[in-house]
Coordinates of C-alpha atoms in Angstrom, one line a residue:
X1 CA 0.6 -2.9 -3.2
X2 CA 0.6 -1.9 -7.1
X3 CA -2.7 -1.5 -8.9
X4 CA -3.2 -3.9 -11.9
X5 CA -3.9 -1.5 -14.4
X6 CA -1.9 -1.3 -17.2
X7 CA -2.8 0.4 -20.8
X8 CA -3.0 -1.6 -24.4
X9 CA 0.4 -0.2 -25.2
X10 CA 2.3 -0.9 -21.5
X11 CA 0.5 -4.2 -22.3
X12 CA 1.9 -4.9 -25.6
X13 CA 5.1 -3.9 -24.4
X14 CA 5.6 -5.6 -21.7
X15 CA 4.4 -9.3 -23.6
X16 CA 7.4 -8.1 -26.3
X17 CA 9.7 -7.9 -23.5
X18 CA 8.7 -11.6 -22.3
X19 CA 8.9 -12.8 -25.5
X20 CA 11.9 -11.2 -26.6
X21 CA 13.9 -12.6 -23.4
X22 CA 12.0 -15.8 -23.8
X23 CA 12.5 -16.6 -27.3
X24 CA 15.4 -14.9 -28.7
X25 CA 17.5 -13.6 -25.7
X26 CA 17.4 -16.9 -23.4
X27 CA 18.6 -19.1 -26.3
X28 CA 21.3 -17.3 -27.5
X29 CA 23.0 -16.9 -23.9
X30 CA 21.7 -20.8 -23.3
X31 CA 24.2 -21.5 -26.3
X32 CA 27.0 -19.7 -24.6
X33 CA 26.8 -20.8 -21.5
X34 CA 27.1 -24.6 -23.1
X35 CA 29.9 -23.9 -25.3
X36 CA 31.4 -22.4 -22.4
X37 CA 30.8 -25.4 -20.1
X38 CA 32.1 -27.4 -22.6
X39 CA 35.5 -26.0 -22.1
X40 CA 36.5 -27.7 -19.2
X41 CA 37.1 -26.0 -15.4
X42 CA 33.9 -23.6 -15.0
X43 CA 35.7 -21.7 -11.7
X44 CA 38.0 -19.6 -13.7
X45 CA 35.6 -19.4 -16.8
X46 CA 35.1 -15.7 -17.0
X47 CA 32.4 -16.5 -19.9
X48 CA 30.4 -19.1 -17.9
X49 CA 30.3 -17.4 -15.2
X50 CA 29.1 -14.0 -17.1
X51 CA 26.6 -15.6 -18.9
X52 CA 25.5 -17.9 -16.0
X53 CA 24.8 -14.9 -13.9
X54 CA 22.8 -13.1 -17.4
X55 CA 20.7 -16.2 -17.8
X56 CA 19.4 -16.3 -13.9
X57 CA 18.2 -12.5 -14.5
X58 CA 16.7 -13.8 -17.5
X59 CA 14.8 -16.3 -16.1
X60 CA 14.0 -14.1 -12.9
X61 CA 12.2 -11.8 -15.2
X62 CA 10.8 -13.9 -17.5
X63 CA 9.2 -15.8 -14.1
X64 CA 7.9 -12.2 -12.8
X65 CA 6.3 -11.4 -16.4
X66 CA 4.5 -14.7 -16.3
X67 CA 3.3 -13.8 -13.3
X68 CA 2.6 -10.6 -13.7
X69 CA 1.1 -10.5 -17.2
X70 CA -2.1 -12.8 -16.4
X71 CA -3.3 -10.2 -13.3
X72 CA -3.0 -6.8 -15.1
X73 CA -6.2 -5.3 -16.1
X74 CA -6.0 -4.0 -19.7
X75 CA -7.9 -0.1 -19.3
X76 CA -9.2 1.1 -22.7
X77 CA -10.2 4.7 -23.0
X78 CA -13.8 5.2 -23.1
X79 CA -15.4 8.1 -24.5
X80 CA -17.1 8.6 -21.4
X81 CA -13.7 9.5 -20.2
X82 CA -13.1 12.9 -22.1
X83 CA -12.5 16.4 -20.0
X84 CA -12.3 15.1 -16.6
X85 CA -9.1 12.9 -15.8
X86 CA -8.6 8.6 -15.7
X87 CA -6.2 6.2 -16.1
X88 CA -4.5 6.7 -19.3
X89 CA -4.9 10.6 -19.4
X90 CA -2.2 13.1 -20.7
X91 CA -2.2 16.2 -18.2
X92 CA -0.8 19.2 -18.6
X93 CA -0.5 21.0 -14.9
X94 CA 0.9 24.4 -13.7
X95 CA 1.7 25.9 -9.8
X96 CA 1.4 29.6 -9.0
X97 CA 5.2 30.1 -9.8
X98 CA 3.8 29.2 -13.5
X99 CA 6.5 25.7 -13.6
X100 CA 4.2 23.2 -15.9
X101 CA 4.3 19.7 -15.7
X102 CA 3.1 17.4 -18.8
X103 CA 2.6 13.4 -17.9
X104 CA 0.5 10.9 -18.4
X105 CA -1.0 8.7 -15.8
X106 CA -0.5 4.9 -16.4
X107 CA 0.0 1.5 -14.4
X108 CA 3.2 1.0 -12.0
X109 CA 4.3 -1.5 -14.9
X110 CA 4.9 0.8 -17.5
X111 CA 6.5 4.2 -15.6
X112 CA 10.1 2.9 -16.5
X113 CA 13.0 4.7 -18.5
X114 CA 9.8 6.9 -19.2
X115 CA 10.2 10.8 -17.4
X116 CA 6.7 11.7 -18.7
X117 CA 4.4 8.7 -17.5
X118 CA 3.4 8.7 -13.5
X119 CA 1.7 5.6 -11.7
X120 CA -2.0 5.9 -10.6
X121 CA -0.8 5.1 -7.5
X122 CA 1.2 8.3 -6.8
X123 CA 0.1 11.0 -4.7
X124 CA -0.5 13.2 -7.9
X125 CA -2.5 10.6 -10.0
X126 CA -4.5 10.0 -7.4
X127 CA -5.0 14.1 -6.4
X128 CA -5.9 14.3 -10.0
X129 CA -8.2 11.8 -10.5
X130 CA -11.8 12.8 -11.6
X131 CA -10.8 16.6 -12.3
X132 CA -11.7 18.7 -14.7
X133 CA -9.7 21.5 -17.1
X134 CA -9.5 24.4 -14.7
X135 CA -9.7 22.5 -11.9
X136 CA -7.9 23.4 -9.3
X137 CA -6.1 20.7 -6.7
X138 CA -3.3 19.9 -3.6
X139 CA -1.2 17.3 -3.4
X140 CA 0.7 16.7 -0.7
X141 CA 4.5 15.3 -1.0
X142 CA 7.5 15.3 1.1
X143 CA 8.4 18.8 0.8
X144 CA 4.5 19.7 2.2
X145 CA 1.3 21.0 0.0
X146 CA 1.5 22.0 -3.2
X147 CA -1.1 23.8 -5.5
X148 CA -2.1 22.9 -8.8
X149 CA -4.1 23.8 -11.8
X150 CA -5.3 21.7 -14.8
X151 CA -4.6 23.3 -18.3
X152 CA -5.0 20.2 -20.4
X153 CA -6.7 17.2 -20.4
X154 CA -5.8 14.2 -23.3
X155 CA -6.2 10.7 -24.0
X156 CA -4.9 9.2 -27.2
X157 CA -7.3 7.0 -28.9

């Protein structure tokens, strides 16, 4: 089960995406898909059956964000927030081998094409969760325990 938390900007960019495929994307490929209908036997129509297939993933995720969009709950940072470690935190983390990890911790929604964001659901988020600079904390993945330490704490306001 995904949480529903998403930030203002994950927010803002997911309703661009919706509107983008809903406004300007769907039309254009709604056109093509006519004109190419229009042009007789559909079976061997390489550009029907293209932009066919391009509009049903359109409307698939057009139908998800509508969905989607109405349950998220919009987190703002709060003040009361700052030097211990919520949703929408930046986090700078090192191990005893001294490898360093920045990322920031966000809704499920928004951790794709991005390598620095993390979901509040993950094991790390949630070892992280209510931790202070210097804080020490385990998280345990696949590969077994791991130690961490906190050496920054963030939010962007």
């Amino acid at each position: 089960m995904k949480t529903n938390l998403i930030t203002p900007e994950g927010y803002r960019k997911l309703q661009q995406e919706h509107d983008h495929l809903w406004f300007e994307k769907r039309p254009e490929i709604t056109k093509i898909v006519n004109w190419a209908a229009s042009l007789g036997d559909r079976s061997e129509n390489a550009d029907y059956t293209f932009n066919k297939r391009l509009l049903r993933q359109i409307d698939r995720r057009v139908r998800y964000l509508r969905k989607r969009l109405p349950d998220l709950q919009v987190i703002e940072y709060n003040p009361q927030q700052a030097g211990k470690v919520y949703f929408g935190a930046w986090v700078e983390i090192e191990n005893d081998d001294g490898e360093t990890k920045n990322f920031r911790i966000v809704g499920p929604d928004e951790i794709y094409e991005r390598n620095d964001y993390i979901s509040i659901d993950s094991p790390m988020a949630r070892a992280l969760l209510g931790k202070a600079v210097d804080d020490d904390f385990t998280v345990k993945a696949p590969q077994g325990e791991a130690q961490w330490y906190i050496n920054r704490i963030e939010y962007q306001a």
